[in-house]
mmCIF file of C-alpha atoms and ligand atoms in Angstrom:
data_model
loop_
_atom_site.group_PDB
_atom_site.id
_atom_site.type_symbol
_atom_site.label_atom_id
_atom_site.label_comp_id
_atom_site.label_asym_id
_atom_site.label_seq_id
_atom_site.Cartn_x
_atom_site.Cartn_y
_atom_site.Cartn_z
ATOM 1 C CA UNK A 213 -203.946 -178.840 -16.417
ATOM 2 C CA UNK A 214 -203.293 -177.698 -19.921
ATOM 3 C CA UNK A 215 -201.344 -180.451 -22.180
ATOM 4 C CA UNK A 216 -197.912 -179.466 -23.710
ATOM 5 C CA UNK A 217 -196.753 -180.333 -26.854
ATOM 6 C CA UNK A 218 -193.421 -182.085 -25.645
ATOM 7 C CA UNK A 219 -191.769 -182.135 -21.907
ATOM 8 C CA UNK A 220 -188.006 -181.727 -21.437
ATOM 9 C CA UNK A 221 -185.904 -181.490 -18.186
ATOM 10 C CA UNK A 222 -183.740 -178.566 -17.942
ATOM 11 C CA UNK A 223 -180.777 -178.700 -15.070
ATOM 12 C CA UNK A 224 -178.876 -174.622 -14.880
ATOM 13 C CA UNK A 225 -175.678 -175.378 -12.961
ATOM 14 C CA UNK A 226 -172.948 -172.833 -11.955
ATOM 15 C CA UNK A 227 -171.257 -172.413 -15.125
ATOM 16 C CA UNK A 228 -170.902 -168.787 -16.454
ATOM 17 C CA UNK A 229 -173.689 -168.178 -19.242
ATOM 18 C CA UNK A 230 -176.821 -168.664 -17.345
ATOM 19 C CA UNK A 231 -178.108 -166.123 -20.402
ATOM 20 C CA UNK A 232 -177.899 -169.305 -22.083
ATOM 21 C CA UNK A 233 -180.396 -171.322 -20.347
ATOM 22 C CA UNK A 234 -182.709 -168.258 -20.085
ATOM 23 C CA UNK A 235 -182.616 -168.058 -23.428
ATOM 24 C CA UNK A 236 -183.597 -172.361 -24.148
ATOM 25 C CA UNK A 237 -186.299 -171.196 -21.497
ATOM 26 C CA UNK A 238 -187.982 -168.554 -23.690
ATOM 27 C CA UNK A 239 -187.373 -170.465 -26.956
ATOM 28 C CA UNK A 240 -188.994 -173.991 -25.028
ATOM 29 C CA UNK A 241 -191.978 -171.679 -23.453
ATOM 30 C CA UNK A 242 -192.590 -170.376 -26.804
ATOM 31 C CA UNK A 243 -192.633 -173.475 -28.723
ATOM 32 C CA UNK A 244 -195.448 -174.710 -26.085
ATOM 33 C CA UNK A 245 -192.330 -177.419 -24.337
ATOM 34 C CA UNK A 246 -193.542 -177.991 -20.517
ATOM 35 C CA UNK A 247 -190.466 -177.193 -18.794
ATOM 36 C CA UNK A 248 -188.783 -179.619 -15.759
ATOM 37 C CA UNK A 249 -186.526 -177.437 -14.284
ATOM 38 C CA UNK A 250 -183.641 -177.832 -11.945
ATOM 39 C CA UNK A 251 -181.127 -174.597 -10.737
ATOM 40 C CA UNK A 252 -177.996 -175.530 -8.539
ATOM 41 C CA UNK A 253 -177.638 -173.371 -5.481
ATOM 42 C CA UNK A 254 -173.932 -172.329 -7.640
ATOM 43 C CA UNK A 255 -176.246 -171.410 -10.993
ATOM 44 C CA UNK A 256 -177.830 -168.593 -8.371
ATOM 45 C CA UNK A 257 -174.849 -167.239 -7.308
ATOM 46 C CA UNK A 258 -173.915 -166.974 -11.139
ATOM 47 C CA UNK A 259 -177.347 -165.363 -12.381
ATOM 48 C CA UNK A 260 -176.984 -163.032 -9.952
ATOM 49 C CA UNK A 261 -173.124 -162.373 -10.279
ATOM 50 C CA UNK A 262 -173.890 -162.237 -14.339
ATOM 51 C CA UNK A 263 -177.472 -161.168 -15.102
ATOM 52 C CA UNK A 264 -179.789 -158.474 -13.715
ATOM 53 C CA UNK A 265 -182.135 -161.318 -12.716
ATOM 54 C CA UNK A 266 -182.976 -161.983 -9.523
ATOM 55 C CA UNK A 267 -183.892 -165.864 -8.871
ATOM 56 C CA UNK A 268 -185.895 -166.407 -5.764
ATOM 57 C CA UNK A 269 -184.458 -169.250 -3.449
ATOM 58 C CA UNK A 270 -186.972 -171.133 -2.864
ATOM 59 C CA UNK A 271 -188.682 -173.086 -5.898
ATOM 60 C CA UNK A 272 -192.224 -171.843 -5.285
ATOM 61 C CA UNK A 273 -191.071 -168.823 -5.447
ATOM 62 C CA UNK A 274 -188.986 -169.687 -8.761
ATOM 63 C CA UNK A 275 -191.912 -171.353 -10.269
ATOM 64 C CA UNK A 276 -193.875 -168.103 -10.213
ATOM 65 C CA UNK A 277 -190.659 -165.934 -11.393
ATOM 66 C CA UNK A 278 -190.048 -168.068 -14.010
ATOM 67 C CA UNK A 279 -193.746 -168.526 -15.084
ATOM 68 C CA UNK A 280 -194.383 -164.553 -15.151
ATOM 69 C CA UNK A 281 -190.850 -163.696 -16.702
ATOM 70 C CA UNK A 282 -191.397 -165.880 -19.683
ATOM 71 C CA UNK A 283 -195.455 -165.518 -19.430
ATOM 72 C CA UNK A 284 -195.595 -169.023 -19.578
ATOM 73 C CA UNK A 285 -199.070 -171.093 -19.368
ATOM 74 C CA UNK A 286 -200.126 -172.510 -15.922
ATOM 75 C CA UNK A 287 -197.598 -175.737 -14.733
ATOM 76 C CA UNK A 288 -195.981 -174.945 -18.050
ATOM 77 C CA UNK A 289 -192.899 -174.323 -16.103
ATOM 78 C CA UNK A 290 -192.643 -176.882 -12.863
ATOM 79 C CA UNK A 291 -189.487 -176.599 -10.294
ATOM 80 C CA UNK A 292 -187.693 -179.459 -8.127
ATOM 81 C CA UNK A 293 -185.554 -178.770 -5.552
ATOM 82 C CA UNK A 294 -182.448 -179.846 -4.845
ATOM 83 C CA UNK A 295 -183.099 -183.092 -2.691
ATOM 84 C CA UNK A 296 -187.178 -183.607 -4.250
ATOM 85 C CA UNK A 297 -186.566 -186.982 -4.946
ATOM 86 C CA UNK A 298 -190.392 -187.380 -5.820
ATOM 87 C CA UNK A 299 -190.167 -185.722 -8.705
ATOM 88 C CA UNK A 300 -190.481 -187.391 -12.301
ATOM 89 C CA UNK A 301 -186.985 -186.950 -13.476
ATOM 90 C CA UNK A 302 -185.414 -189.086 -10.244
ATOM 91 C CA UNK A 303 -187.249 -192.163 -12.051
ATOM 92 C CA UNK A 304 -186.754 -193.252 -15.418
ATOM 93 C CA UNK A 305 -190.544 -194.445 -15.475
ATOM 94 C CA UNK A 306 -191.367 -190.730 -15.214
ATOM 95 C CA UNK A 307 -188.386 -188.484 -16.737
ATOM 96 C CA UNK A 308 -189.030 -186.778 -19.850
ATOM 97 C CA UNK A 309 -187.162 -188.275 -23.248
ATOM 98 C CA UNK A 310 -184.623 -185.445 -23.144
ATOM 99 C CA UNK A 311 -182.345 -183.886 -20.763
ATOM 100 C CA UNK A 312 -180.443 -180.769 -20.734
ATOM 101 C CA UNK A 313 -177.364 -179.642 -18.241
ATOM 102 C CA UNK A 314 -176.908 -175.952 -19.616
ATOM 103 C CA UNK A 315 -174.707 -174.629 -18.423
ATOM 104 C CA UNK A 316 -172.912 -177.098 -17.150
ATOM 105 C CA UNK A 317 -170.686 -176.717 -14.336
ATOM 106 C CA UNK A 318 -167.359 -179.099 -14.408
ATOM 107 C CA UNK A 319 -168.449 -180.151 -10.743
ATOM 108 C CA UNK A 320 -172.025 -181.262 -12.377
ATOM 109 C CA UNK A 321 -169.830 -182.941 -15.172
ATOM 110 C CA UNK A 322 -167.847 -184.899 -13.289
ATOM 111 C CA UNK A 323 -170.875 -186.353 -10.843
ATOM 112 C CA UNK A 324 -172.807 -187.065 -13.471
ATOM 113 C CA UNK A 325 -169.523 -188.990 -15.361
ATOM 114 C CA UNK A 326 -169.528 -190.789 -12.087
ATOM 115 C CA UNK A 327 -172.945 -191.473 -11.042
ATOM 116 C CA UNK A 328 -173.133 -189.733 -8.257
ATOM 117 C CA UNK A 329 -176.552 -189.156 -8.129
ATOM 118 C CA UNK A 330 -176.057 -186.344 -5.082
ATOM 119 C CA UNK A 331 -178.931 -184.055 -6.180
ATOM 120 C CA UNK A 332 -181.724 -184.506 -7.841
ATOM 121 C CA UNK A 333 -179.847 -182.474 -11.021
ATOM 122 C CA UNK A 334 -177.280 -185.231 -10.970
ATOM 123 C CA UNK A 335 -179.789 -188.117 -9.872
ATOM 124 C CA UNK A 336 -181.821 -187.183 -13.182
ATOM 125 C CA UNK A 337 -178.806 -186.985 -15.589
ATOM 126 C CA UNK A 338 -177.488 -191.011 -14.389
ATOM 127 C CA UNK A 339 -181.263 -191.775 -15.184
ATOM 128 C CA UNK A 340 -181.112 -190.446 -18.548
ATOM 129 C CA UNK A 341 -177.717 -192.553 -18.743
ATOM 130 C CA UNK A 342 -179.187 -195.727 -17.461
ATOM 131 C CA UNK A 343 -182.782 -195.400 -19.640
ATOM 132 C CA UNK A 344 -180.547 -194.337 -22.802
ATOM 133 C CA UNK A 345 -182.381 -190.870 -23.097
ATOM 134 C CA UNK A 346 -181.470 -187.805 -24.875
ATOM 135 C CA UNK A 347 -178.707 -186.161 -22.570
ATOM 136 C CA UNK A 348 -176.981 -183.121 -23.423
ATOM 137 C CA UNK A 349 -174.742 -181.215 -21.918
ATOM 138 C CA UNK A 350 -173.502 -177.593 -22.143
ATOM 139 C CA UNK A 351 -169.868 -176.893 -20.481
ATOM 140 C CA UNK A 352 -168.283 -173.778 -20.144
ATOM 141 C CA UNK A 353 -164.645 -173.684 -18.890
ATOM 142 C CA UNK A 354 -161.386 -172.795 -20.337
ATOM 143 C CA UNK A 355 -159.161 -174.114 -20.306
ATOM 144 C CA UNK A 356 -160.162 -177.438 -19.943
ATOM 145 C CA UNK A 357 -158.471 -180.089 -17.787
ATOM 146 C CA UNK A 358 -157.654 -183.307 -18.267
ATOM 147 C CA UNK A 359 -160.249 -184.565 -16.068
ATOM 148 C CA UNK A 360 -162.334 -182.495 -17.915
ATOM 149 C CA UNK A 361 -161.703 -183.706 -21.161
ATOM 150 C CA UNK A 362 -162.055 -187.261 -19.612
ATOM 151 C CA UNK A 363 -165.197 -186.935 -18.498
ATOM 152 C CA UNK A 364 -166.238 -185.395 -21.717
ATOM 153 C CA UNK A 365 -165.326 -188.084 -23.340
ATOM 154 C CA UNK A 366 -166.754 -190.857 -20.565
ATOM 155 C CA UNK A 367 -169.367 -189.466 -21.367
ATOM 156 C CA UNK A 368 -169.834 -189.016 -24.620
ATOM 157 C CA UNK A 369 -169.428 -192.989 -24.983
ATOM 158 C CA UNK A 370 -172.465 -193.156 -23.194
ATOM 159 C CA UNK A 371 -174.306 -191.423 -25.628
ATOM 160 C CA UNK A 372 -174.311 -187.900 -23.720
ATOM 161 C CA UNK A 373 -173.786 -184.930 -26.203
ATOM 162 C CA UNK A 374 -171.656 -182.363 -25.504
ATOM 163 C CA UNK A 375 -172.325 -179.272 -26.743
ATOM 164 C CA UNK A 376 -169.922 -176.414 -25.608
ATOM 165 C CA UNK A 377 -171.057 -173.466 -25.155
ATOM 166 C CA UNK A 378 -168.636 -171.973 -27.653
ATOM 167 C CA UNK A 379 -170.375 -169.605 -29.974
ATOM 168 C CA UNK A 380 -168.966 -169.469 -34.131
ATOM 169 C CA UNK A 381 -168.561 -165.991 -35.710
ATOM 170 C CA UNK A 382 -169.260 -166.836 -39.206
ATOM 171 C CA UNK A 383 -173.035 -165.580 -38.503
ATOM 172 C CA UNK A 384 -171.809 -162.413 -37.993
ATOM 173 C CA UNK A 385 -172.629 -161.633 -34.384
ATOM 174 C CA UNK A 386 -173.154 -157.611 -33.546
ATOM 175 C CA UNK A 387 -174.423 -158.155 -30.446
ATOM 176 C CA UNK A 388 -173.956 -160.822 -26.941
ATOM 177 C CA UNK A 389 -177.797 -161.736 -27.821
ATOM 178 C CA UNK A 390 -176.825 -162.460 -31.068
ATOM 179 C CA UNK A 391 -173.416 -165.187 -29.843
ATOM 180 C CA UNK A 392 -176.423 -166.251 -27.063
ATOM 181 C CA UNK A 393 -178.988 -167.310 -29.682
ATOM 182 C CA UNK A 394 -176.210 -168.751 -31.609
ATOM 183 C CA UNK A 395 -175.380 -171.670 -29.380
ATOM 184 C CA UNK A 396 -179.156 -172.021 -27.990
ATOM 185 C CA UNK A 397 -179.845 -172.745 -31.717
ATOM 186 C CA UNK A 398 -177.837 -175.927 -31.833
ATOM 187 C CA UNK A 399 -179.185 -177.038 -28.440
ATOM 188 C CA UNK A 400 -182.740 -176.294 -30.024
ATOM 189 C CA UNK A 401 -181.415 -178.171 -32.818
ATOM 190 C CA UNK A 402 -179.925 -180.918 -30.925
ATOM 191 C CA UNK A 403 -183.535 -181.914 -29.438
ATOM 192 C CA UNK A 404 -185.732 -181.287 -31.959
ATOM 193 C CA UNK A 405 -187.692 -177.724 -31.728
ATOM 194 C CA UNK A 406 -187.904 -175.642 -35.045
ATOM 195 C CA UNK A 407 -186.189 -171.877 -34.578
ATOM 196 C CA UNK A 408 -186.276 -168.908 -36.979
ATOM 197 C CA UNK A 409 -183.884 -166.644 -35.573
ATOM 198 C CA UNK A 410 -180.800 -167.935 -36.682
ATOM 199 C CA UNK A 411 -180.772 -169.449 -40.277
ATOM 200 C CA UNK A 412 -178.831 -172.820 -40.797
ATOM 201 C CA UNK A 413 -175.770 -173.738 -42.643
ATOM 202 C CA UNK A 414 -176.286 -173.781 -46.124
ATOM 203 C CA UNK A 415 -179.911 -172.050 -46.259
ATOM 204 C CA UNK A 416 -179.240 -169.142 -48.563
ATOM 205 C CA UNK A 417 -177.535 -171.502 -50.991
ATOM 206 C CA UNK A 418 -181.286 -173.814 -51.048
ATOM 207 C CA UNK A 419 -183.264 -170.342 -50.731
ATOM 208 C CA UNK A 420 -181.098 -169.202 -54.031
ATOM 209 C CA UNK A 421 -181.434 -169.598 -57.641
ATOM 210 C CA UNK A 422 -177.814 -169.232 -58.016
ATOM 211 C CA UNK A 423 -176.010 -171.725 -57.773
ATOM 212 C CA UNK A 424 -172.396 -171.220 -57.413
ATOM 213 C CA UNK A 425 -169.463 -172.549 -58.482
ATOM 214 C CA UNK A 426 -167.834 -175.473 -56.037
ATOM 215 C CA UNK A 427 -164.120 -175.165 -55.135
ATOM 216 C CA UNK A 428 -163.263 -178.647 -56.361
HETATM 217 C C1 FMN B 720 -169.484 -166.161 -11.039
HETATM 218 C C2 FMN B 720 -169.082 -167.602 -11.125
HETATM 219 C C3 FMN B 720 -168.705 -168.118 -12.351
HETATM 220 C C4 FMN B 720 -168.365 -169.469 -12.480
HETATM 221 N N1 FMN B 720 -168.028 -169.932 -13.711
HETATM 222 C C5 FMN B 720 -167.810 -171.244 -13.878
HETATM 223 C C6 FMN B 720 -167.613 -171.758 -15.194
HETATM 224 O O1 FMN B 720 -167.632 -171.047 -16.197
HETATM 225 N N2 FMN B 720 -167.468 -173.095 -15.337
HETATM 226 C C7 FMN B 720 -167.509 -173.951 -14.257
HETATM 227 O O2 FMN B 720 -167.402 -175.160 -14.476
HETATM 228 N N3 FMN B 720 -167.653 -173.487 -12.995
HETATM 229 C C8 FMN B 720 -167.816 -172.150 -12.775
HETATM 230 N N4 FMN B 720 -168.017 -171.657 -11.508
HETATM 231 C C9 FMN B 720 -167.827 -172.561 -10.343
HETATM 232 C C10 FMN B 720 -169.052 -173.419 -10.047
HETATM 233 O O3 FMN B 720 -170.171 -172.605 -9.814
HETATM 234 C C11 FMN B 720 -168.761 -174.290 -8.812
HETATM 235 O O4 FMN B 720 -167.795 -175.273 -9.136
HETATM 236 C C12 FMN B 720 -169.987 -174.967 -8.241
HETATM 237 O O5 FMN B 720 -169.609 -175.834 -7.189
HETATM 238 C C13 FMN B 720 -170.776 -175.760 -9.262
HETATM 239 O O6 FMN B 720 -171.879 -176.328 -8.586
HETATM 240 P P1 FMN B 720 -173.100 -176.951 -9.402
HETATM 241 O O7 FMN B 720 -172.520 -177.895 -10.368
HETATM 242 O O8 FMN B 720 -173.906 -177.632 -8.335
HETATM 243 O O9 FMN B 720 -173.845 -175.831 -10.012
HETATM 244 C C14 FMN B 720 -168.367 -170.309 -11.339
HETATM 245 C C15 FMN B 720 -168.774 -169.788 -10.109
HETATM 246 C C16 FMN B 720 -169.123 -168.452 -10.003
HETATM 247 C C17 FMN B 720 -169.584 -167.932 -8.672
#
C-alpha cells in the first residue's frame, strides 16, 4: 500500500456545513494526507438535506465514493463505522497525531466534553484527549447555549481547539465556495498543510515594496 505523507482522522457530524468537510477532504487528498474518516448517521441526513451528494450508507460503499469523488490514491481514504472499535483511532497506540470533528454537531460536543466514548467518532476524540493529541473541533450553531459555551470551554482547557465555523468577510467573499475555503483555510492552518487559495493576513504587505504608514 502506497505511503502518505501525513495521516489525520477526520469525524463529519450532523452540523450544517458538511461543504466544509468536503472541502478539508479535497484539500487533505491533494496534499497526499491519508484520510481516517468517520460520518455520523446525522452528518448523512445533512449532506443529503444540504448538498447534491449522495453518501452511500454503508462504509464500503463510502470508501469507494469518497475515493472516486476526490480521485484519491488506493487506501488513501479508509472508513470506520460507527461501532468498528478495531480501528486505529479507538486506541491511542494507533490514532493519528491530529483529529478533526468538522462539523461538529453540539450532540458530538457535548459527548466528547464528557467522555462518552458512544461511537467510535466520540471514542476517538476522548483518545486524542487522554494521549494529548491535536484535537480540533468545528461547531456550527447559533445561537449558542450555555451548555454549549461550557463545553466549549471544558474543552478548550483540555487543549481541544475550537474553531467555529464562522467565515470573516474582509477577504472579500463573491461566492459560498469562496466563505467555504475561507474557514477550511484556518483548519488547514490549524494542523499544518500549506494552501494557496486563500492568502494570509498580512501577505500583500511582505509581498510589497511599499511600506505604509502605521496608525500609531
Ligand atoms: C438538516 C439538519 C441540520 C442540522 N444542523 C445542525 C447544526 O447546525 N448544528 C448542530 O449542532 N446540529 C444540527 N443538526 C442536528 C444534529 O444533526 C443532531 O443533533 C444529531 O443528533 C447529531 O448527531 P451526531 O453528533 O452523531 O452527528 C441538524 C440536523 C439536520 C437534519
Amino acid at each position: 500500500m502506497a505511503e502518505f505523507a501525513q495521516r489525520i482522522t477526520l469525524a463529519i457530524t450532523g452540523a450544517s456545513g458538511v461543504q466544509y468537510a468536503v472541502r478539508l477532504m479535497e484539500c487533505l487528498v491533494a496534499a497526499d494526507v491519508q484520510v481516517l474518516l468517520m460520518i455520523s448517521r446525522a452528518a448523512q441526513v445533512v449532506a443529503a438535506t444540504e448538498t447534491a451528494l449522495s453518501i452511500p450508507g454503508a462504509t464500503a460503499a463510502q470508501q469507494k465514493y469518497f475515493t472516486q469523488l476526490f480521485n484519491a490514491k488506493p487506501g488513501q481514504i479508509k472508513v470506520f463505522s460507527r461501532e468498528q472499535w478495531m480501528a486505529p483511532v479507538a486506541s491511542g497506540s494507533g490514532a493519528p497525531a491530529t483529529m478533526v470533528v468538522c462539523p461538529c454537531s453540539t450532540g458530538t460536543l457535548s459527548a466528547i466534553a464528557t467522555g462518552a466514548s458512544n461511537n467510535l467518532i466520540e471514542r476517538a476524540a476522548d483518545v486524542a484527549l487522554k494521549e494529548r493529541r491535536q484535537l480540533l473541533l468545528v461547531p456550527r450553531e447559533a445561537p449558542y447555549s450555555e451548555i454549549h459555551l461550557e463545553n466549549m470551554l471544558k474543552l478548550t482547557r483540555m487543549g481541544a481547539v475550537v474553531l467555529p465555523a464562522s467565515p470573516g468577510f474582509y477577504h472579500k467573499p463573491e461566492t459560498i465556495n469562496d466563505m467555504i475555503d475561507f474557514v477550511v483555510a484556518r483548519i488547514l492552518s490549524q494542523i499544518g498543510i500549506e494552501q494557496s487559495f486563500m492568502p494570509r493576513w498580512g501577505d500583500a504587505l511582505l509581498q510589497s515594496d511599499e511600506n505604509p504608514p502605521s496608525h500609531d
